Amino acid sequence: MAGEDGAGQDEEAVADGLVERTVEGTRERLAALDDLAVHEHVAVFDDLHRELSGVLAALDRDEPGAR
């Protein structure tokens, strides 16, 4: 059982790292909107939506008992 706890902690660390990188990248991309014309914002929002949805789905798949 100790091995499972270690593996669970490793998976949690990987998930935490993914979340941290995703949030930081999202913040940077949203901050960069100031340098874009308003009509270009939609493409950024669409891309971020796809990316965030994918990350959430991946985290949901990896979480035991997640629904």
mmCIF file of C-alpha atoms in Angstrom:
data_model
loop_
_atom_site.group_PDB
_atom_site.id
_atom_site.type_symbol
_atom_site.label_atom_id
_atom_site.label_comp_id
_atom_site.label_asym_id
_atom_site.label_seq_id
_atom_site.Cartn_x
_atom_site.Cartn_y
_atom_site.Cartn_z
ATOM 1 C CA MET A 1 0.000 0.000 0.000
ATOM 2 C CA ALA A 2 2.874 2.400 0.641
ATOM 3 C CA GLY A 3 3.776 2.235 -3.049
ATOM 4 C CA GLU A 4 0.275 3.284 -4.001
ATOM 5 C CA ASP A 5 0.500 6.277 -1.679
ATOM 6 C CA GLY A 6 3.789 7.276 -3.297
ATOM 7 C CA ALA A 7 2.312 6.865 -6.754
ATOM 8 C CA GLY A 8 -0.720 8.905 -5.718
ATOM 9 C CA GLN A 9 1.535 11.647 -4.434
ATOM 10 C CA ASP A 10 3.531 11.583 -7.682
ATOM 11 C CA GLU A 11 0.334 11.859 -9.728
ATOM 12 C CA GLU A 12 -0.822 14.722 -7.533
ATOM 13 C CA ALA A 13 2.498 16.523 -7.998
ATOM 14 C CA VAL A 14 2.239 16.094 -11.774
ATOM 15 C CA ALA A 15 -1.350 17.385 -11.715
ATOM 16 C CA ASP A 16 -0.342 20.339 -9.541
ATOM 17 C CA GLY A 17 2.472 21.180 -11.957
ATOM 18 C CA LEU A 18 0.106 20.999 -14.915
ATOM 19 C CA VAL A 19 -2.359 23.292 -13.181
ATOM 20 C CA GLU A 20 0.367 25.779 -12.252
ATOM 21 C CA ARG A 21 1.767 25.889 -15.807
ATOM 22 C CA THR A 22 -1.703 26.191 -17.297
ATOM 23 C CA VAL A 23 -2.743 29.029 -15.000
ATOM 24 C CA GLU A 24 0.505 30.916 -15.583
ATOM 25 C CA GLY A 25 0.267 30.486 -19.349
ATOM 26 C CA THR A 26 -3.368 31.566 -19.325
ATOM 27 C CA ARG A 27 -2.547 34.688 -17.335
ATOM 28 C CA GLU A 28 0.244 35.590 -19.751
ATOM 29 C CA ARG A 29 -1.982 35.129 -22.777
ATOM 30 C CA LEU A 30 -4.780 37.191 -21.235
ATOM 31 C CA ALA A 31 -2.309 39.954 -20.337
ATOM 32 C CA ALA A 32 -1.128 39.966 -23.956
ATOM 33 C CA LEU A 33 -4.665 40.843 -25.100
ATOM 34 C CA ASP A 34 -3.828 44.487 -24.388
ATOM 35 C CA ASP A 35 -1.442 44.392 -27.355
ATOM 36 C CA LEU A 36 -4.005 42.919 -29.753
ATOM 37 C CA ALA A 37 -6.842 44.487 -31.665
ATOM 38 C CA VAL A 38 -10.199 43.676 -30.096
ATOM 39 C CA HIS A 39 -11.294 41.574 -33.084
ATOM 40 C CA GLU A 40 -8.308 39.273 -32.410
ATOM 41 C CA HIS A 41 -9.439 38.540 -28.830
ATOM 42 C CA VAL A 42 -12.018 35.979 -29.928
ATOM 43 C CA ALA A 43 -9.367 33.647 -31.336
ATOM 44 C CA VAL A 44 -7.381 33.864 -28.100
ATOM 45 C CA PHE A 45 -10.479 33.153 -26.001
ATOM 46 C CA ASP A 46 -11.439 30.205 -28.221
ATOM 47 C CA ASP A 47 -7.946 28.755 -28.002
ATOM 48 C CA LEU A 48 -7.808 29.206 -24.224
ATOM 49 C CA HIS A 49 -11.221 27.588 -23.866
ATOM 50 C CA ARG A 50 -10.065 24.519 -25.807
ATOM 51 C CA GLU A 51 -6.844 24.324 -23.813
ATOM 52 C CA LEU A 52 -8.515 24.721 -20.419
ATOM 53 C CA SER A 53 -11.220 22.207 -21.320
ATOM 54 C CA GLY A 54 -8.541 19.706 -22.318
ATOM 55 C CA VAL A 55 -6.599 20.200 -19.103
ATOM 56 C CA LEU A 56 -9.722 19.828 -16.984
ATOM 57 C CA ALA A 57 -10.709 16.667 -18.856
ATOM 58 C CA ALA A 58 -7.212 15.220 -18.360
ATOM 59 C CA LEU A 59 -7.284 16.000 -14.657
ATOM 60 C CA ASP A 60 -10.760 14.501 -14.369
ATOM 61 C CA ARG A 61 -9.640 11.264 -16.080
ATOM 62 C CA ASP A 62 -6.661 10.913 -13.740
ATOM 63 C CA GLU A 63 -8.607 11.550 -10.533
ATOM 64 C CA PRO A 64 -9.892 8.345 -8.915
ATOM 65 C CA GLY A 65 -13.636 8.471 -8.438
ATOM 66 C CA ALA A 66 -13.920 11.737 -10.341
ATOM 67 C CA ARG A 67 -17.125 12.488 -12.146
#
